Structure formats: structure tokens, C-alpha cells
């Protein structure tokens, strides 16, 4: 019966996340390359966040991340003060050095000390990291809503809504360090039944993905992991930084709890 079958159909969401400290350092290394892979760094002011329609980004994210209106996140992850501090730190760095008064964002990344450069690029990237955290909070709210519906309908049509929405978070860090195992986990989540892909077929596809990843890693400028020697130092610097250490650390904990 198509109607009965339809009751068990649902949506699977694959959510890719990444350690926020590693993400910030990778972003810095990627955009400070010579030549830079993306031209926007020649024209963008890193201290100005582009609005989303009529809204500022922090106005959209703070209700969930500050714990003020989220049913699943009551402990603040990112606060309005964090956004303010990051903006203030950025403007203290951008076009304030005598030799960089008229310099572009890219020229700053090239010429600033790496510890200053990582702060500048992290200010530009922070909205992306905050949105990643916001996604986790919102997915938790959906999960709580589905649980509530299951409890309300228990004994009535319980099996019909059990798998309406399934979310699986995968870390980019695992895809980088364990590409075969990560791809297998992805395929097992998307295709749990052997009727679509057998375990052997999944293994073959995962191995092929790993081989393609290794080739691209050697030739593409999109891959910076392991190519720059100051990665660990910059991660530790951000952890201890009075502006970024707090919010990035709380986002890191949120993501760690998710996986």
C-alpha cells in the first residue's frame, strides 16, 4: 500500500562539521597563499559582515546560540559581547599599521605576523563557524520536536514517524584523517540496507574516494592540511586568545558533544 509505505519514508540529513580551531587555521592558510585561490580577499573588508536580506547575521544567530530562545540550548555558546569583541579586535588590526593604511585584506594576511593574521582572518570567518553551531542547535530542536510527536502518538502510529527525520553529523577532520572509514560511515547511514549497496560495493566506493582524495590533496590548492608548519602553534594561540578562545572553545564542545 503506497500510503502505508509513505508513512515510513523520511528525510536523512548529512551535516558536515569541523573543529572550529582547525577550521580557522585552515581558512587562514588557504586565503594567505600566493597566489590566493579566491579573489574576494583583494576587495573585502574582513571587519564587515554582509547582511542576509534585511538582517544582520548576529541578529539571526543569537536567539539560538545565546540560549535566549532555544528549547535545546540554554547555556550560551556565543553572546552578543563575543560578536562585539571580535569586531573591535578586527578593527584594531585592519588598516591601522602605518605600512598597511591602504592595504587589502589579502595584503594584511601576507604581511602581518601570523598571530595577527589569524585573528584578522578568524574575524572574517567567525560567522561561518557560528552558523555551523547554529545548525547543530536547530537540528537538536527538530529532534526534540520529533520525540515529542512520537510520545504523543505512541501506540497510535508510532512506527510511522520514527524515522521521518534522521540527522547524522560527520566531521571534516575525520574525512581528512580517515577518508575510507568516514566514507563507509556515510554510505552506511544513507544506504543501511544491502539491497541498494552491498557491503562490498560500499568498500569499493570508499576506497575509490580515498584514492581520489589523495590525488587531489597533492595537486589542489584547496588542501592546506599538513602543508604548513605553524598549524599547531596557531591552534594553541587561538585557544588562549582572550577574544576567540572562549566562543570557539564553546562551539568546539557543542560539536564534540554532537558526535
PDB file of C-alpha atoms in Angstrom:
ATOM      1  CA  UNK A   1       0.000   0.000   0.000  1.00  0.00           C
ATOM      2  CA  UNK A   2       1.703   3.242  -1.134  1.00  0.00           C
ATOM      3  CA  UNK A   3       0.079   5.242   1.657  1.00  0.00           C
ATOM      4  CA  UNK A   4       1.324   2.824   4.283  1.00  0.00           C
ATOM      5  CA  UNK A   5       4.762   2.734   2.707  1.00  0.00           C
ATOM      6  CA  UNK A   6       4.788   6.511   2.627  1.00  0.00           C
ATOM      7  CA  UNK A   7       4.333   6.593   6.375  1.00  0.00           C
ATOM      8  CA  UNK A   8       7.786   5.070   6.857  1.00  0.00           C
ATOM      9  CA  UNK A   9       9.551   7.307   4.357  1.00  0.00           C
ATOM     10  CA  UNK A  10      11.552  10.182   5.743  1.00  0.00           C
ATOM     11  CA  UNK A  11      14.434  12.558   5.281  1.00  0.00           C
ATOM     12  CA  UNK A  12      18.084  11.898   6.001  1.00  0.00           C
ATOM     13  CA  UNK A  13      20.315  14.908   6.580  1.00  0.00           C
ATOM     14  CA  UNK A  14      24.088  14.658   6.413  1.00  0.00           C
ATOM     15  CA  UNK A  15      25.660  17.516   8.374  1.00  0.00           C
ATOM     16  CA  UNK A  16      29.368  18.160   7.880  1.00  0.00           C
ATOM     17  CA  UNK A  17      31.105  19.867  10.780  1.00  0.00           C
ATOM     18  CA  UNK A  18      34.710  20.717  11.563  1.00  0.00           C
ATOM     19  CA  UNK A  19      36.705  21.548  14.649  1.00  0.00           C
ATOM     20  CA  UNK A  20      36.426  25.363  14.804  1.00  0.00           C
ATOM     21  CA  UNK A  21      40.078  25.936  15.698  1.00  0.00           C
ATOM     22  CA  UNK A  22      41.309  23.736  12.841  1.00  0.00           C
ATOM     23  CA  UNK A  23      38.798  25.418  10.544  1.00  0.00           C
ATOM     24  CA  UNK A  24      40.094  28.890  11.418  1.00  0.00           C
ATOM     25  CA  UNK A  25      43.724  27.939  10.821  1.00  0.00           C
ATOM     26  CA  UNK A  26      42.889  26.185   7.554  1.00  0.00           C
ATOM     27  CA  UNK A  27      40.992  29.273   6.413  1.00  0.00           C
ATOM     28  CA  UNK A  28      43.980  31.489   7.226  1.00  0.00           C
ATOM     29  CA  UNK A  29      46.433  29.272   5.378  1.00  0.00           C
ATOM     30  CA  UNK A  30      44.105  28.885   2.396  1.00  0.00           C
ATOM     31  CA  UNK A  31      43.493  32.587   1.795  1.00  0.00           C
ATOM     32  CA  UNK A  32      47.053  33.728   2.504  1.00  0.00           C
ATOM     33  CA  UNK A  33      48.511  31.502  -0.225  1.00  0.00           C
ATOM     34  CA  UNK A  34      50.454  33.102  -3.059  1.00  0.00           C
ATOM     35  CA  UNK A  35      48.561  33.439  -5.298  1.00  0.00           C
ATOM     36  CA  UNK A  36      45.370  33.369  -3.283  1.00  0.00           C
ATOM     37  CA  UNK A  37      42.736  30.946  -4.655  1.00  0.00           C
ATOM     38  CA  UNK A  38      39.821  33.341  -4.085  1.00  0.00           C
ATOM     39  CA  UNK A  39      39.817  36.936  -5.349  1.00  0.00           C
ATOM     40  CA  UNK A  40      37.416  38.364  -2.734  1.00  0.00           C
ATOM     41  CA  UNK A  41      40.321  38.887  -0.311  1.00  0.00           C
ATOM     42  CA  UNK A  42      41.540  41.671  -2.596  1.00  0.00           C
ATOM     43  CA  UNK A  43      38.364  43.731  -2.103  1.00  0.00           C
ATOM     44  CA  UNK A  44      36.622  42.660   1.107  1.00  0.00           C
ATOM     45  CA  UNK A  45      36.760  44.415   4.447  1.00  0.00           C
ATOM     46  CA  UNK A  46      37.085  41.478   6.889  1.00  0.00           C
ATOM     47  CA  UNK A  47      35.538  43.508   9.708  1.00  0.00           C
ATOM     48  CA  UNK A  48      32.227  43.981   7.880  1.00  0.00           C
ATOM     49  CA  UNK A  49      29.788  41.076   7.771  1.00  0.00           C
ATOM     50  CA  UNK A  50      27.457  41.049   4.790  1.00  0.00           C
ATOM     51  CA  UNK A  51      23.795  41.259   5.840  1.00  0.00           C
ATOM     52  CA  UNK A  52      21.365  38.485   4.973  1.00  0.00           C
ATOM     53  CA  UNK A  53      18.451  40.303   3.435  1.00  0.00           C
ATOM     54  CA  UNK A  54      17.340  42.962   5.929  1.00  0.00           C
ATOM     55  CA  UNK A  55      19.018  41.179   8.863  1.00  0.00           C
ATOM     56  CA  UNK A  56      22.464  41.267  10.411  1.00  0.00           C
ATOM     57  CA  UNK A  57      23.999  37.822  10.854  1.00  0.00           C
ATOM     58  CA  UNK A  58      24.361  38.083  14.624  1.00  0.00           C
ATOM     59  CA  UNK A  59      20.670  39.015  14.955  1.00  0.00           C
ATOM     60  CA  UNK A  60      19.755  35.757  13.218  1.00  0.00           C
ATOM     61  CA  UNK A  61      22.165  33.569  15.192  1.00  0.00           C
ATOM     62  CA  UNK A  62      21.999  34.969  18.720  1.00  0.00           C
ATOM     63  CA  UNK A  63      18.487  33.718  19.609  1.00  0.00           C
ATOM     64  CA  UNK A  64      19.693  30.111  19.335  1.00  0.00           C
ATOM     65  CA  UNK A  65      23.343  30.476  20.311  1.00  0.00           C
ATOM     66  CA  UNK A  66      22.864  32.780  23.289  1.00  0.00           C
ATOM     67  CA  UNK A  67      20.319  30.404  24.823  1.00  0.00           C
ATOM     68  CA  UNK A  68      17.662  33.117  24.925  1.00  0.00           C
ATOM     69  CA  UNK A  69      15.049  31.400  22.769  1.00  0.00           C
ATOM     70  CA  UNK A  70      16.257  27.863  22.065  1.00  0.00           C
ATOM     71  CA  UNK A  71      14.496  24.939  23.673  1.00  0.00           C
ATOM     72  CA  UNK A  72      17.538  22.687  23.220  1.00  0.00           C
ATOM     73  CA  UNK A  73      20.369  25.090  24.099  1.00  0.00           C
ATOM     74  CA  UNK A  74      20.017  27.083  27.321  1.00  0.00           C
ATOM     75  CA  UNK A  75      23.725  27.612  28.013  1.00  0.00           C
ATOM     76  CA  UNK A  76      25.232  30.457  25.948  1.00  0.00           C
ATOM     77  CA  UNK A  77      27.507  29.327  23.130  1.00  0.00           C
ATOM     78  CA  UNK A  78      28.056  32.717  21.513  1.00  0.00           C
ATOM     79  CA  UNK A  79      26.954  36.005  23.041  1.00  0.00           C
ATOM     80  CA  UNK A  80      26.415  39.494  21.709  1.00  0.00           C
ATOM     81  CA  UNK A  81      29.534  40.505  23.618  1.00  0.00           C
ATOM     82  CA  UNK A  82      31.531  37.903  21.652  1.00  0.00           C
ATOM     83  CA  UNK A  83      30.417  39.430  18.350  1.00  0.00           C
ATOM     84  CA  UNK A  84      31.266  42.907  19.637  1.00  0.00           C
ATOM     85  CA  UNK A  85      34.697  41.861  20.890  1.00  0.00           C
ATOM     86  CA  UNK A  86      35.548  40.156  17.596  1.00  0.00           C
ATOM     87  CA  UNK A  87      34.509  43.232  15.616  1.00  0.00           C
ATOM     88  CA  UNK A  88      36.550  45.511  17.885  1.00  0.00           C
ATOM     89  CA  UNK A  89      39.600  43.258  17.635  1.00  0.00           C
ATOM     90  CA  UNK A  90      39.294  43.193  13.854  1.00  0.00           C
ATOM     91  CA  UNK A  91      39.139  46.972  13.501  1.00  0.00           C
ATOM     92  CA  UNK A  92      42.196  47.272  15.742  1.00  0.00           C
ATOM     93  CA  UNK A  93      44.153  45.283  13.167  1.00  0.00           C
ATOM     94  CA  UNK A  94      42.727  46.273   9.780  1.00  0.00           C
ATOM     95  CA  UNK A  95      44.459  49.213   8.053  1.00  0.00           C
ATOM     96  CA  UNK A  96      45.862  50.517  11.341  1.00  0.00           C
ATOM     97  CA  UNK A  97      49.543  49.696  10.766  1.00  0.00           C
ATOM     98  CA  UNK A  98      51.399  52.529   9.069  1.00  0.00           C
ATOM     99  CA  UNK A  99      52.576  50.332   6.198  1.00  0.00           C
ATOM    100  CA  UNK A 100      49.084  48.867   5.695  1.00  0.00           C
ATOM    101  CA  UNK A 101      46.919  52.007   5.764  1.00  0.00           C
ATOM    102  CA  UNK A 102      45.564  51.367   2.268  1.00  0.00           C
ATOM    103  CA  UNK A 103      46.316  47.660   2.049  1.00  0.00           C
ATOM    104  CA  UNK A 104      43.820  44.975   1.087  1.00  0.00           C
ATOM    105  CA  UNK A 105      42.682  42.122   3.293  1.00  0.00           C
ATOM    106  CA  UNK A 106      44.988  39.839   1.316  1.00  0.00           C
ATOM    107  CA  UNK A 107      47.995  42.121   1.803  1.00  0.00           C
ATOM    108  CA  UNK A 108      47.321  42.038   5.533  1.00  0.00           C
ATOM    109  CA  UNK A 109      47.286  38.233   5.500  1.00  0.00           C
ATOM    110  CA  UNK A 110      50.566  38.252   3.629  1.00  0.00           C
ATOM    111  CA  UNK A 111      52.382  40.842   5.745  1.00  0.00           C
ATOM    112  CA  UNK A 112      51.015  40.639   9.291  1.00  0.00           C
ATOM    113  CA  UNK A 113      52.635  38.422  11.884  1.00  0.00           C
ATOM    114  CA  UNK A 114      50.784  35.065  11.717  1.00  0.00           C
ATOM    115  CA  UNK A 115      49.268  35.594  15.168  1.00  0.00           C
ATOM    116  CA  UNK A 116      47.745  38.874  13.994  1.00  0.00           C
ATOM    117  CA  UNK A 117      46.865  37.422  10.597  1.00  0.00           C
ATOM    118  CA  UNK A 118      44.953  34.525  12.152  1.00  0.00           C
ATOM    119  CA  UNK A 119      42.927  36.948  14.283  1.00  0.00           C
ATOM    120  CA  UNK A 120      42.018  39.009  11.224  1.00  0.00           C
ATOM    121  CA  UNK A 121      41.019  36.033   9.088  1.00  0.00           C
ATOM    122  CA  UNK A 122      39.134  34.484  12.028  1.00  0.00           C
ATOM    123  CA  UNK A 123      37.070  37.650  12.410  1.00  0.00           C
ATOM    124  CA  UNK A 124      36.096  37.323   8.766  1.00  0.00           C
ATOM    125  CA  UNK A 125      35.312  33.597   9.133  1.00  0.00           C
ATOM    126  CA  UNK A 126      33.588  33.645  12.508  1.00  0.00           C
ATOM    127  CA  UNK A 127      30.104  33.963  11.032  1.00  0.00           C
ATOM    128  CA  UNK A 128      30.586  30.678   9.159  1.00  0.00           C
ATOM    129  CA  UNK A 129      31.660  28.881  12.326  1.00  0.00           C
ATOM    130  CA  UNK A 130      28.762  30.369  14.290  1.00  0.00           C
ATOM    131  CA  UNK A 131      26.311  29.200  11.622  1.00  0.00           C
ATOM    132  CA  UNK A 132      27.727  25.690  11.911  1.00  0.00           C
ATOM    133  CA  UNK A 133      26.964  25.779  15.637  1.00  0.00           C
ATOM    134  CA  UNK A 134      23.529  27.239  14.944  1.00  0.00           C
ATOM    135  CA  UNK A 135      22.769  24.290  12.649  1.00  0.00           C
ATOM    136  CA  UNK A 136      23.559  21.848  15.467  1.00  0.00           C
ATOM    137  CA  UNK A 137      21.221  23.663  17.854  1.00  0.00           C
ATOM    138  CA  UNK A 138      18.430  23.780  15.279  1.00  0.00           C
ATOM    139  CA  UNK A 139      18.806  20.091  14.414  1.00  0.00           C
ATOM    140  CA  UNK A 140      18.526  19.308  18.122  1.00  0.00           C
ATOM    141  CA  UNK A 141      15.313  21.301  18.248  1.00  0.00           C
ATOM    142  CA  UNK A 142      13.933  19.267  15.354  1.00  0.00           C
ATOM    143  CA  UNK A 143      14.953  16.055  17.110  1.00  0.00           C
ATOM    144  CA  UNK A 144      13.204  17.183  20.309  1.00  0.00           C
ATOM    145  CA  UNK A 145      10.086  18.054  18.333  1.00  0.00           C
ATOM    146  CA  UNK A 146      10.035  14.636  16.674  1.00  0.00           C
ATOM    147  CA  UNK A 147      10.470  12.957  20.059  1.00  0.00           C
ATOM    148  CA  UNK A 148       7.529  14.927  21.387  1.00  0.00           C
ATOM    149  CA  UNK A 149       5.405  13.848  18.436  1.00  0.00           C
ATOM    150  CA  UNK A 150       6.385  10.219  18.947  1.00  0.00           C
ATOM    151  CA  UNK A 151       5.369  10.411  22.576  1.00  0.00           C
ATOM    152  CA  UNK A 152       2.046  11.987  21.666  1.00  0.00           C
ATOM    153  CA  UNK A 153       1.278   9.371  19.047  1.00  0.00           C
ATOM    154  CA  UNK A 154       2.709   6.364  20.892  1.00  0.00           C
ATOM    155  CA  UNK A 155       0.516   3.342  20.350  1.00  0.00           C
ATOM    156  CA  UNK A 156      -1.330   5.075  17.534  1.00  0.00           C
ATOM    157  CA  UNK A 157       1.072   5.369  14.616  1.00  0.00           C
ATOM    158  CA  UNK A 158       4.409   5.151  16.360  1.00  0.00           C
ATOM    159  CA  UNK A 159       6.318   3.307  13.641  1.00  0.00           C
ATOM    160  CA  UNK A 160       5.108   5.726  11.001  1.00  0.00           C
ATOM    161  CA  UNK A 161       7.031   8.696  12.364  1.00  0.00           C
ATOM    162  CA  UNK A 162      10.023   7.018  13.949  1.00  0.00           C
ATOM    163  CA  UNK A 163      12.286   7.762  11.014  1.00  0.00           C
ATOM    164  CA  UNK A 164      10.776  10.883   9.475  1.00  0.00           C
ATOM    165  CA  UNK A 165      13.934  12.929  10.015  1.00  0.00           C
ATOM    166  CA  UNK A 166      17.368  11.499  10.696  1.00  0.00           C
ATOM    167  CA  UNK A 167      20.447  13.672  11.085  1.00  0.00           C
ATOM    168  CA  UNK A 168      23.987  12.348  11.068  1.00  0.00           C
ATOM    169  CA  UNK A 169      26.904  14.679  11.730  1.00  0.00           C
ATOM    170  CA  UNK A 170      30.255  13.819  10.190  1.00  0.00           C
ATOM    171  CA  UNK A 171      33.457  15.712  10.897  1.00  0.00           C
ATOM    172  CA  UNK A 172      35.664  17.019   8.132  1.00  0.00           C
ATOM    173  CA  UNK A 173      38.573  16.262  10.446  1.00  0.00           C
ATOM    174  CA  UNK A 174      37.730  12.537  10.205  1.00  0.00           C
ATOM    175  CA  UNK A 175      37.312  12.743   6.432  1.00  0.00           C
ATOM    176  CA  UNK A 176      40.809  14.246   6.300  1.00  0.00           C
ATOM    177  CA  UNK A 177      42.493  11.754   8.622  1.00  0.00           C
ATOM    178  CA  UNK A 178      40.378   8.643   7.883  1.00  0.00           C
ATOM    179  CA  UNK A 179      38.833   9.067   4.430  1.00  0.00           C
ATOM    180  CA  UNK A 180      37.946   5.399   3.835  1.00  0.00           C
ATOM    181  CA  UNK A 181      36.324   4.839   7.240  1.00  0.00           C
ATOM    182  CA  UNK A 182      34.458   8.141   7.039  1.00  0.00           C
ATOM    183  CA  UNK A 183      33.054   7.389   3.606  1.00  0.00           C
ATOM    184  CA  UNK A 184      31.949   3.954   4.803  1.00  0.00           C
ATOM    185  CA  UNK A 185      30.128   5.576   7.706  1.00  0.00           C
ATOM    186  CA  UNK A 186      28.422   7.969   5.316  1.00  0.00           C
ATOM    187  CA  UNK A 187      27.334   5.167   2.986  1.00  0.00           C
ATOM    188  CA  UNK A 188      26.087   3.022   5.874  1.00  0.00           C
ATOM    189  CA  UNK A 189      23.937   5.918   7.078  1.00  0.00           C
ATOM    190  CA  UNK A 190      22.497   6.767   3.665  1.00  0.00           C
ATOM    191  CA  UNK A 191      22.118   3.160   2.446  1.00  0.00           C
ATOM    192  CA  UNK A 192      21.673   0.917   5.501  1.00  0.00           C
ATOM    193  CA  UNK A 193      20.083  -1.886   3.502  1.00  0.00           C
ATOM    194  CA  UNK A 194      22.224  -4.184   1.371  1.00  0.00           C
ATOM    195  CA  UNK A 195      19.504  -4.153  -1.285  1.00  0.00           C
ATOM    196  CA  UNK A 196      20.832  -0.807  -2.552  1.00  0.00           C
ATOM    197  CA  UNK A 197      24.558  -1.137  -1.956  1.00  0.00           C
ATOM    198  CA  UNK A 198      26.189  -4.293  -0.670  1.00  0.00           C
ATOM    199  CA  UNK A 199      28.976  -4.000   1.884  1.00  0.00           C
ATOM    200  CA  UNK A 200      31.495  -4.916  -0.819  1.00  0.00           C
ATOM    201  CA  UNK A 201      30.181  -2.148  -3.080  1.00  0.00           C
ATOM    202  CA  UNK A 202      30.431   0.333  -0.231  1.00  0.00           C
ATOM    203  CA  UNK A 203      34.013  -0.727   0.459  1.00  0.00           C
ATOM    204  CA  UNK A 204      34.923  -0.313  -3.208  1.00  0.00           C
ATOM    205  CA  UNK A 205      33.397   3.163  -3.346  1.00  0.00           C
ATOM    206  CA  UNK A 206      35.064   4.188  -0.107  1.00  0.00           C
ATOM    207  CA  UNK A 207      38.450   3.009  -1.376  1.00  0.00           C
ATOM    208  CA  UNK A 208      37.925   4.869  -4.653  1.00  0.00           C
ATOM    209  CA  UNK A 209      37.029   8.017  -2.750  1.00  0.00           C
ATOM    210  CA  UNK A 210      40.212   7.663  -0.665  1.00  0.00           C
ATOM    211  CA  UNK A 211      42.356   7.315  -3.780  1.00  0.00           C
ATOM    212  CA  UNK A 212      40.758  10.382  -5.375  1.00  0.00           C
ATOM    213  CA  UNK A 213      41.201  12.346  -2.183  1.00  0.00           C
ATOM    214  CA  UNK A 214      44.915  11.523  -2.028  1.00  0.00           C
ATOM    215  CA  UNK A 215      45.400  12.626  -5.644  1.00  0.00           C
ATOM    216  CA  UNK A 216      43.632  15.927  -5.108  1.00  0.00           C
ATOM    217  CA  UNK A 217      45.496  16.554  -1.875  1.00  0.00           C
ATOM    218  CA  UNK A 218      48.776  16.533  -3.770  1.00  0.00           C
ATOM    219  CA  UNK A 219      47.693  18.801  -6.617  1.00  0.00           C
ATOM    220  CA  UNK A 220      44.921  21.112  -5.379  1.00  0.00           C
ATOM    221  CA  UNK A 221      45.484  24.399  -3.556  1.00  0.00           C
ATOM    222  CA  UNK A 222      42.245  23.724  -1.676  1.00  0.00           C
ATOM    223  CA  UNK A 223      44.137  21.327   0.599  1.00  0.00           C
ATOM    224  CA  UNK A 224      46.299  23.037   3.200  1.00  0.00           C
ATOM    225  CA  UNK A 225      46.217  20.403   5.955  1.00  0.00           C
ATOM    226  CA  UNK A 226      49.714  19.208   6.790  1.00  0.00           C
ATOM    227  CA  UNK A 227      51.378  21.588   4.335  1.00  0.00           C
ATOM    228  CA  UNK A 228      52.160  24.443   6.731  1.00  0.00           C
ATOM    229  CA  UNK A 229      54.327  24.010   9.796  1.00  0.00           C
ATOM    230  CA  UNK A 230      52.691  26.532  12.143  1.00  0.00           C
ATOM    231  CA  UNK A 231      49.259  24.843  12.347  1.00  0.00           C
ATOM    232  CA  UNK A 232      49.599  23.510  15.899  1.00  0.00           C
ATOM    233  CA  UNK A 233      51.095  26.765  17.150  1.00  0.00           C
ATOM    234  CA  UNK A 234      48.234  28.837  15.703  1.00  0.00           C
ATOM    235  CA  UNK A 235      45.586  26.499  17.104  1.00  0.00           C
ATOM    236  CA  UNK A 236      47.094  26.815  20.577  1.00  0.00           C
ATOM    237  CA  UNK A 237      47.362  30.573  20.138  1.00  0.00           C
ATOM    238  CA  UNK A 238      43.650  30.827  19.309  1.00  0.00           C
ATOM    239  CA  UNK A 239      42.757  28.617  22.269  1.00  0.00           C
ATOM    240  CA  UNK A 240      44.451  31.068  24.589  1.00  0.00           C
ATOM    241  CA  UNK A 241      43.317  34.233  22.856  1.00  0.00           C
ATOM    242  CA  UNK A 242      41.043  36.370  25.033  1.00  0.00           C
ATOM    243  CA  UNK A 243      38.708  37.203  22.139  1.00  0.00           C
ATOM    244  CA  UNK A 244      38.453  33.934  20.206  1.00  0.00           C
ATOM    245  CA  UNK A 245      39.344  31.298  22.808  1.00  0.00           C
ATOM    246  CA  UNK A 246      36.013  31.493  24.649  1.00  0.00           C
ATOM    247  CA  UNK A 247      33.467  31.330  21.810  1.00  0.00           C
ATOM    248  CA  UNK A 248      35.484  28.893  19.703  1.00  0.00           C
ATOM    249  CA  UNK A 249      36.033  26.666  22.736  1.00  0.00           C
ATOM    250  CA  UNK A 250      32.297  26.591  23.490  1.00  0.00           C
ATOM    251  CA  UNK A 251      31.494  25.819  19.862  1.00  0.00           C
ATOM    252  CA  UNK A 252      34.104  23.056  19.934  1.00  0.00           C
ATOM    253  CA  UNK A 253      32.414  21.495  22.980  1.00  0.00           C
ATOM    254  CA  UNK A 254      28.999  21.725  21.309  1.00  0.00           C
ATOM    255  CA  UNK A 255      30.301  19.927  18.221  1.00  0.00           C
ATOM    256  CA  UNK A 256      32.185  17.334  20.266  1.00  0.00           C
ATOM    257  CA  UNK A 257      29.022  16.530  22.201  1.00  0.00           C
ATOM    258  CA  UNK A 258      27.182  16.143  18.902  1.00  0.00           C
ATOM    259  CA  UNK A 259      29.426  13.353  17.631  1.00  0.00           C
TER     260      UNK A 259
END
